[in-house]
Amino acid sequence: MEERNRTLGEFIIEKQKDHNYSTGELSKIINSIRLAAKVVNYKVNKAGLVDIIGAAGEQNVQGEDQQKLDVYANEVFIQTLINREIVCGIASEENDDFITVQGLDEGHNNKYVVLMDPLDGSSNIDVNVPVGTIFSVFRRITEVGTPVTLEDFLQPGTAQVAAGYVIYGTSTMLVYTTGHGVNGFTLNPAIGTFYLSHPNMQFSKDGKIYSINEGNYVHFPQGVKDYIKYCQLEEGDRPYTSRYIGSLVSDIHRNMIKGGIYIYPTSSKAPKGKLRLLYECNPMAFIAEQAGGKASDGFGRIMEIQPTELHQRVPFFCGSYNMVEKAEEFMRKSS
């Protein structure tokens, strides 16, 4: 079969052999995410036509106003995963605590937990900027047959068995990895099927795009300020181009295709950083590394951080390998 004619469903079945002792559960999780993504995509694409954009009048656990579509996407992904009877626990950026999934047999016998940001960048919906879903899958570490505990979710990123994102843009794409490279699938809305459109996605070793909210420059640590000056210097292949959408999925996706670095550092306004380790940084780091890139907190590998809380925030440097290395060099010099 022509590689690019393969559907996501066919691809998932073919790749089951990559996993020793595969029982099909991980494949079912990816299939569930595919289904939920199609439902959310439909709502995102008609957001301007109905009363679904705008704030829902509540705040999530981080104190941020929840957009209506945030709430909707959260419910769709949670219910789809629960209804398919394939996970034992779910943690969402939108929920205070994790959800224990008992299963029909009431035996807590499923092996995987899913962590997710159901609608990343949702504050951009009102202005028609692409938003996305980010997800991360771990194998539980508590005993099968018992309810999940916080320990099952507080695992370092190196333990991830799958991660990915969906970008709802001019075309809708699902990009994911199970530790054997990164592949992207584009939705054909006419028939509701995802097709392999971007096989073996790779970050170039070097890039010419840096993505950071320069409006916060005065609040950044010195190492980040020095790296930005380096990017702007007219020397060699520089200056680099500044491109910042403000939607993590969109910025990472563009930089993976075109080559670049994404930075959301600590600042005097956000001393621990803003992005969440479990819902955003770990899954994006897994994707980046599988695509030949690098992901760091400015000093060390993101995926080696031992989480201590569900909604932990960290600084995030992610993208083309040599660009992240250079940013780390500036961070070390200034520390």
Tab-separated table of C-alpha atoms in Angstrom:
chain	number	residue	atom	x	y	z
A	1	MET	CA	0.000	0.000	0.000
A	2	GLU	CA	1.268	3.502	-0.839
A	3	GLU	CA	2.517	4.833	2.514
A	4	ARG	CA	0.639	8.112	2.329
A	5	ASN	CA	-2.621	6.326	1.511
A	6	ARG	CA	-2.613	4.564	4.852
A	7	THR	CA	-5.313	5.541	7.311
A	8	LEU	CA	-4.548	6.097	10.976
A	9	GLY	CA	-6.520	2.949	11.827
A	10	GLU	CA	-4.451	0.826	9.438
A	11	PHE	CA	-1.232	2.393	10.706
A	12	ILE	CA	-2.112	1.635	14.342
A	13	ILE	CA	-2.795	-2.024	13.550
A	14	GLU	CA	0.458	-2.365	11.604
A	15	LYS	CA	2.494	-0.807	14.407
A	16	GLN	CA	1.168	-3.068	17.168
A	17	LYS	CA	4.043	-5.430	16.445
A	18	ASP	CA	6.477	-2.751	17.674
A	19	HIS	CA	5.325	-3.414	21.205
A	20	ASN	CA	6.292	-6.596	22.980
A	21	TYR	CA	3.391	-8.383	24.640
A	22	SER	CA	0.937	-5.947	23.043
A	23	THR	CA	-2.654	-6.647	24.041
A	24	GLY	CA	-4.108	-3.910	21.869
A	25	GLU	CA	-4.973	-1.569	24.744
A	26	LEU	CA	-2.559	1.160	23.667
A	27	SER	CA	-3.942	0.988	20.129
A	28	LYS	CA	-7.456	1.380	21.523
A	29	ILE	CA	-6.365	4.482	23.441
A	30	ILE	CA	-5.004	6.092	20.258
A	31	ASN	CA	-8.223	5.130	18.478
A	32	SER	CA	-10.283	6.733	21.260
A	33	ILE	CA	-8.270	9.943	20.999
A	34	ARG	CA	-8.810	9.887	17.234
A	35	LEU	CA	-12.580	9.637	17.762
A	36	ALA	CA	-12.717	12.386	20.401
A	37	ALA	CA	-10.531	14.628	18.223
A	38	LYS	CA	-13.026	14.362	15.360
A	39	VAL	CA	-15.882	15.372	17.664
A	40	VAL	CA	-13.940	18.342	19.089
A	41	ASN	CA	-12.764	19.326	15.598
A	42	TYR	CA	-16.370	19.614	14.473
A	43	LYS	CA	-17.183	21.972	17.354
A	44	VAL	CA	-13.993	24.038	16.914
A	45	ASN	CA	-14.719	24.566	13.240
A	46	LYS	CA	-18.207	25.896	13.874
A	47	ALA	CA	-17.250	27.872	16.991
A	48	GLY	CA	-17.956	31.177	15.262
A	49	LEU	CA	-21.474	30.124	14.272
A	50	VAL	CA	-22.904	29.180	17.640
A	51	ASP	CA	-22.713	30.390	21.211
A	52	ILE	CA	-19.817	28.178	22.184
A	53	ILE	CA	-16.896	30.586	22.163
A	54	GLY	CA	-16.072	32.780	25.114
A	55	ALA	CA	-15.618	32.117	28.815
A	56	ALA	CA	-17.732	29.520	30.599
A	57	GLY	CA	-17.872	31.601	33.758
A	58	GLU	CA	-15.692	29.252	35.776
A	59	GLN	CA	-11.997	28.981	36.464
A	60	ASN	CA	-9.872	25.857	36.240
A	61	VAL	CA	-7.525	24.707	38.997
A	62	GLN	CA	-4.833	27.133	37.804
A	63	GLY	CA	-7.192	30.098	38.237
A	64	GLU	CA	-7.508	30.667	34.487
A	65	ASP	CA	-10.896	31.438	32.965
A	66	GLN	CA	-12.208	28.305	31.301
A	67	GLN	CA	-13.399	28.818	27.752
A	68	LYS	CA	-16.628	27.062	26.793
A	69	LEU	CA	-14.792	24.866	24.326
A	70	ASP	CA	-12.236	23.969	27.027
A	71	VAL	CA	-15.015	22.491	29.111
A	72	TYR	CA	-16.595	20.765	26.127
A	73	ALA	CA	-13.314	19.234	24.901
A	74	ASN	CA	-12.466	18.076	28.406
A	75	GLU	CA	-15.796	16.263	28.724
A	76	VAL	CA	-15.543	14.700	25.255
A	77	PHE	CA	-12.063	13.259	25.782
A	78	ILE	CA	-12.813	12.027	29.300
A	79	GLN	CA	-16.091	10.380	28.344
A	80	THR	CA	-14.652	8.792	25.207
A	81	LEU	CA	-11.795	7.229	27.176
A	82	ILE	CA	-14.102	6.063	29.972
A	83	ASN	CA	-16.729	4.645	27.595
A	84	ARG	CA	-14.144	2.585	25.735
A	85	GLU	CA	-13.136	0.774	28.967
A	86	ILE	CA	-9.411	1.040	28.250
A	87	VAL	CA	-7.829	3.260	30.909
A	88	CYS	CA	-7.662	3.013	34.682
A	89	GLY	CA	-7.133	6.709	35.282
A	90	ILE	CA	-7.258	10.139	33.624
A	91	ALA	CA	-5.681	13.442	34.626
A	92	SER	CA	-6.607	16.674	32.873
A	93	GLU	CA	-5.248	20.175	33.103
A	94	GLU	CA	-8.862	21.289	33.599
A	95	ASN	CA	-9.535	19.076	36.643
A	96	ASP	CA	-8.334	19.586	40.211
A	97	ASP	CA	-7.611	15.907	40.752
A	98	PHE	CA	-7.174	12.752	38.722
A	99	ILE	CA	-10.117	10.548	37.792
A	100	THR	CA	-10.174	6.886	38.777
A	101	VAL	CA	-11.797	4.684	36.124
A	102	GLN	CA	-13.199	1.501	37.587
A	103	GLY	CA	-14.214	-0.442	34.492
A	104	LEU	CA	-17.291	-2.544	33.812
A	105	ASP	CA	-15.992	-5.481	35.836
A	106	GLU	CA	-15.278	-3.077	38.730
A	107	GLY	CA	-11.836	-4.646	38.877
A	108	HIS	CA	-9.524	-1.725	37.986
A	109	ASN	CA	-7.820	-4.080	35.556
A	110	ASN	CA	-6.794	-1.658	32.812
A	111	LYS	CA	-3.082	-0.885	32.562
A	112	TYR	CA	-2.779	2.691	31.278
A	113	VAL	CA	-3.334	6.240	32.509
A	114	VAL	CA	-3.818	9.237	30.215
A	115	LEU	CA	-2.837	12.822	31.000
A	116	MET	CA	-4.054	15.619	28.754
A	117	ASP	CA	-4.499	19.266	27.977
A	118	PRO	CA	-7.860	18.972	26.192
A	119	LEU	CA	-7.750	22.335	24.421
A	120	ASP	CA	-4.389	24.082	24.454
A	121	GLY	CA	-4.428	27.723	23.360
A	122	SER	CA	-8.178	28.063	23.743
A	123	SER	CA	-7.938	31.783	24.562
A	124	ASN	CA	-7.089	32.171	20.852
A	125	ILE	CA	-10.348	30.654	19.606
A	126	ASP	CA	-12.146	33.990	19.431
A	127	VAL	CA	-9.573	35.262	16.924
A	128	ASN	CA	-9.507	32.091	14.803
A	129	VAL	CA	-5.974	31.007	15.733
A	130	PRO	CA	-5.268	27.233	15.671
A	131	VAL	CA	-5.730	25.396	18.970
A	132	GLY	CA	-4.912	21.841	19.917
A	133	THR	CA	-5.135	18.839	22.217
A	134	ILE	CA	-2.036	17.367	23.910
A	135	PHE	CA	-1.943	13.892	25.442
A	136	SER	CA	0.453	11.604	27.259
A	137	VAL	CA	0.107	7.887	28.083
A	138	PHE	CA	1.828	5.970	30.881
A	139	ARG	CA	1.641	2.375	32.024
A	140	ARG	CA	0.392	2.307	35.609
A	141	ILE	CA	2.930	1.388	38.290
A	142	THR	CA	0.505	0.379	41.037
A	143	GLU	CA	-0.817	-3.168	41.070
A	144	VAL	CA	-3.393	-4.069	38.425
A	145	GLY	CA	-6.731	-4.723	40.084
A	146	THR	CA	-6.395	-1.867	42.562
A	147	PRO	CA	-7.559	1.741	42.105
A	148	VAL	CA	-4.969	4.093	40.616
A	149	THR	CA	-3.144	6.449	42.945
A	150	LEU	CA	-1.307	9.754	42.484
A	151	GLU	CA	1.882	7.710	42.065
A	152	ASP	CA	0.639	6.424	38.692
A	153	PHE	CA	0.529	9.974	37.320
A	154	LEU	CA	3.694	11.377	38.891
A	155	GLN	CA	6.075	9.487	36.633
A	156	PRO	CA	9.012	11.068	34.779
A	157	GLY	CA	8.530	11.618	31.056
A	158	THR	CA	11.025	8.865	30.261
A	159	ALA	CA	8.318	6.379	31.286
A	160	GLN	CA	5.816	7.566	28.653
A	161	VAL	CA	4.621	4.872	26.261
A	162	ALA	CA	2.856	7.287	23.897
A	163	ALA	CA	2.325	10.998	23.441
A	164	GLY	CA	0.877	13.251	20.820
A	165	TYR	CA	-1.137	16.276	19.887
A	166	VAL	CA	-4.026	17.231	17.647
A	167	ILE	CA	-3.894	20.589	15.903
A	168	TYR	CA	-7.214	22.085	14.798
A	169	GLY	CA	-6.091	24.489	12.087
A	170	THR	CA	-6.571	25.062	8.366
A	171	SER	CA	-6.406	21.301	8.286
A	172	THR	CA	-6.741	19.065	11.331
A	173	MET	CA	-3.775	16.850	12.120
A	174	LEU	CA	-3.056	14.174	14.712
A	175	VAL	CA	0.666	13.740	15.431
A	176	TYR	CA	1.892	11.037	17.798
A	177	THR	CA	4.707	8.759	18.863
A	178	THR	CA	4.908	5.460	20.697
A	179	GLY	CA	8.691	5.624	20.900
A	180	HIS	CA	9.311	4.560	17.299
A	181	GLY	CA	9.469	7.921	15.516
A	182	VAL	CA	6.824	10.578	14.950
A	183	ASN	CA	4.060	10.406	12.350
A	184	GLY	CA	1.402	12.926	11.369
A	185	PHE	CA	-2.082	12.203	10.056
A	186	THR	CA	-4.350	14.733	8.361
A	187	LEU	CA	-8.133	14.538	8.626
A	188	ASN	CA	-10.120	14.320	5.411
A	189	PRO	CA	-13.293	16.049	6.655
A	190	ALA	CA	-15.362	14.808	3.723
A	191	ILE	CA	-15.181	11.211	4.974
A	192	GLY	CA	-13.975	11.705	8.558
A	193	THR	CA	-10.773	9.703	8.127
A	194	PHE	CA	-7.206	10.543	9.159
A	195	TYR	CA	-4.577	9.715	6.509
A	196	LEU	CA	-0.822	9.458	6.961
A	197	SER	CA	0.398	12.759	5.513
A	198	HIS	CA	3.674	13.368	7.378
A	199	PRO	CA	5.587	10.098	7.865
A	200	ASN	CA	8.717	10.123	10.028
A	201	MET	CA	8.558	13.785	11.059
A	202	GLN	CA	11.930	15.287	12.008
A	203	PHE	CA	13.291	18.483	13.503
A	204	SER	CA	16.225	19.817	11.499
A	205	LYS	CA	19.371	19.963	13.671
A	206	ASP	CA	19.478	23.727	13.168
A	207	GLY	CA	16.671	26.171	12.523
A	208	LYS	CA	16.056	29.848	11.865
A	209	ILE	CA	12.933	30.486	13.948
A	210	TYR	CA	12.773	31.397	17.616
A	211	SER	CA	9.389	31.421	19.326
A	212	ILE	CA	9.032	33.345	22.586
A	213	ASN	CA	6.730	36.039	23.934
A	214	GLU	CA	9.168	38.935	23.659
A	215	GLY	CA	6.638	41.228	25.322
A	216	ASN	CA	7.822	39.644	28.588
A	217	TYR	CA	11.498	40.357	27.816
A	218	VAL	CA	12.025	42.575	30.864
A	219	HIS	CA	10.869	39.729	33.131
A	220	PHE	CA	13.115	37.012	31.623
A	221	PRO	CA	16.253	35.561	33.251
A	222	GLN	CA	19.539	36.943	31.914
A	223	GLY	CA	20.388	33.751	30.008
A	224	VAL	CA	17.190	34.018	27.959
A	225	LYS	CA	17.787	37.726	27.271
A	226	ASP	CA	21.307	36.903	26.072
A	227	TYR	CA	20.008	34.107	23.813
A	228	ILE	CA	17.410	36.428	22.262
A	229	LYS	CA	20.167	38.977	21.522
A	230	TYR	CA	22.197	36.159	19.949
A	231	CYS	CA	19.213	35.220	17.737
A	232	GLN	CA	18.867	38.853	16.601
A	233	LEU	CA	22.553	39.411	15.853
A	234	GLU	CA	23.472	39.826	12.190
A	235	GLU	CA	26.166	37.180	11.997
A	236	GLY	CA	26.516	33.878	10.128
A	237	ASP	CA	23.043	32.536	9.365
A	238	ARG	CA	21.469	35.026	11.744
A	239	PRO	CA	19.411	37.014	12.508
A	240	TYR	CA	16.756	34.388	13.063
A	241	THR	CA	13.076	35.013	12.424
A	242	SER	CA	10.779	35.585	15.398
A	243	ARG	CA	7.494	33.690	15.146
A	244	TYR	CA	5.183	33.321	18.149
A	245	ILE	CA	1.539	32.274	17.895
A	246	GLY	CA	0.870	31.798	21.592
A	247	SER	CA	-0.613	28.350	21.076
A	248	LEU	CA	1.952	25.722	22.149
A	249	VAL	CA	0.728	23.078	19.705
A	250	SER	CA	0.875	25.513	16.780
A	251	ASP	CA	4.325	26.851	17.655
A	252	ILE	CA	5.878	23.409	18.172
A	253	HIS	CA	4.208	22.017	15.042
A	254	ARG	CA	5.509	24.838	12.852
A	255	ASN	CA	9.014	24.607	14.295
A	256	MET	CA	9.143	20.839	13.790
A	257	ILE	CA	8.302	21.302	10.124
A	258	LYS	CA	10.441	24.390	9.493
A	259	GLY	CA	13.178	24.168	12.143
A	260	GLY	CA	13.218	26.324	15.241
A	261	ILE	CA	13.125	26.644	19.015
A	262	TYR	CA	10.208	27.323	21.353
A	263	ILE	CA	10.923	28.933	24.722
A	264	TYR	CA	8.627	29.606	27.677
A	265	PRO	CA	11.071	30.419	30.470
A	266	THR	CA	10.736	31.329	34.091
A	267	SER	CA	10.128	35.024	34.671
A	268	SER	CA	9.606	37.438	37.512
A	269	LYS	CA	5.874	37.063	36.774
A	270	ALA	CA	6.011	33.225	36.619
A	271	PRO	CA	8.982	32.141	38.768
A	272	LYS	CA	8.387	28.434	38.085
A	273	GLY	CA	7.434	28.899	34.449
A	274	LYS	CA	3.914	28.682	33.102
A	275	LEU	CA	3.618	25.434	31.151
A	276	ARG	CA	2.617	22.219	32.920
A	277	LEU	CA	5.151	19.426	33.081
A	278	LEU	CA	2.633	16.574	32.874
A	279	TYR	CA	0.114	17.893	30.368
A	280	GLU	CA	2.264	19.948	27.995
A	281	CYS	CA	6.031	19.644	28.468
A	282	ASN	CA	6.481	15.882	28.890
A	283	PRO	CA	4.404	14.887	25.842
A	284	MET	CA	5.981	17.594	23.661
A	285	ALA	CA	9.438	16.570	24.896
A	286	PHE	CA	8.792	12.930	23.963
A	287	ILE	CA	7.674	13.995	20.486
A	288	ALA	CA	10.649	16.336	20.074
A	289	GLU	CA	13.207	13.710	21.079
A	290	GLN	CA	11.610	11.100	18.837
A	291	ALA	CA	11.844	13.631	15.993
A	292	GLY	CA	15.559	14.262	16.585
A	293	GLY	CA	15.024	17.423	18.617
A	294	LYS	CA	15.717	18.329	22.217
A	295	ALA	CA	13.612	19.457	25.183
A	296	SER	CA	15.014	21.075	28.292
A	297	ASP	CA	14.161	23.232	31.291
A	298	GLY	CA	17.172	25.364	30.354
A	299	PHE	CA	19.643	23.201	32.239
A	300	GLY	CA	18.596	19.569	31.926
A	301	ARG	CA	16.356	17.103	30.123
A	302	ILE	CA	12.636	17.702	30.676
A	303	MET	CA	11.772	14.002	30.611
A	304	GLU	CA	14.111	13.227	33.520
A	305	ILE	CA	12.326	15.575	35.929
A	306	GLN	CA	10.614	13.665	38.740
A	307	PRO	CA	7.149	15.240	39.103
A	308	THR	CA	5.986	16.137	42.603
A	309	GLU	CA	2.472	17.401	41.859
A	310	LEU	CA	-0.206	17.010	39.190
A	311	HIS	CA	-0.203	20.623	38.035
A	312	GLN	CA	3.523	21.291	38.341
A	313	ARG	CA	4.920	24.075	36.147
A	314	VAL	CA	8.373	24.164	34.587
A	315	PRO	CA	10.339	26.371	32.162
A	316	PHE	CA	10.416	24.888	28.659
A	317	PHE	CA	12.967	25.020	25.833
A	318	CYS	CA	12.055	22.732	22.933
A	319	GLY	CA	12.972	22.325	19.280
A	320	SER	CA	15.894	21.854	16.926
A	321	TYR	CA	18.720	20.141	18.800
A	322	ASN	CA	21.520	22.630	18.215
A	323	MET	CA	19.299	25.620	18.986
A	324	VAL	CA	18.270	24.189	22.364
A	325	GLU	CA	21.921	23.346	23.098
A	326	LYS	CA	22.919	26.951	22.380
A	327	ALA	CA	20.121	28.307	24.595
A	328	GLU	CA	21.286	26.013	27.417
A	329	GLU	CA	24.816	27.341	26.933
A	330	PHE	CA	23.598	30.902	27.529
A	331	MET	CA	21.602	29.764	30.574
A	332	ARG	CA	24.655	28.097	32.117
A	333	LYS	CA	26.864	31.120	31.484
A	334	SER	CA	24.476	33.459	33.282
A	335	SER	CA	23.666	31.205	36.253
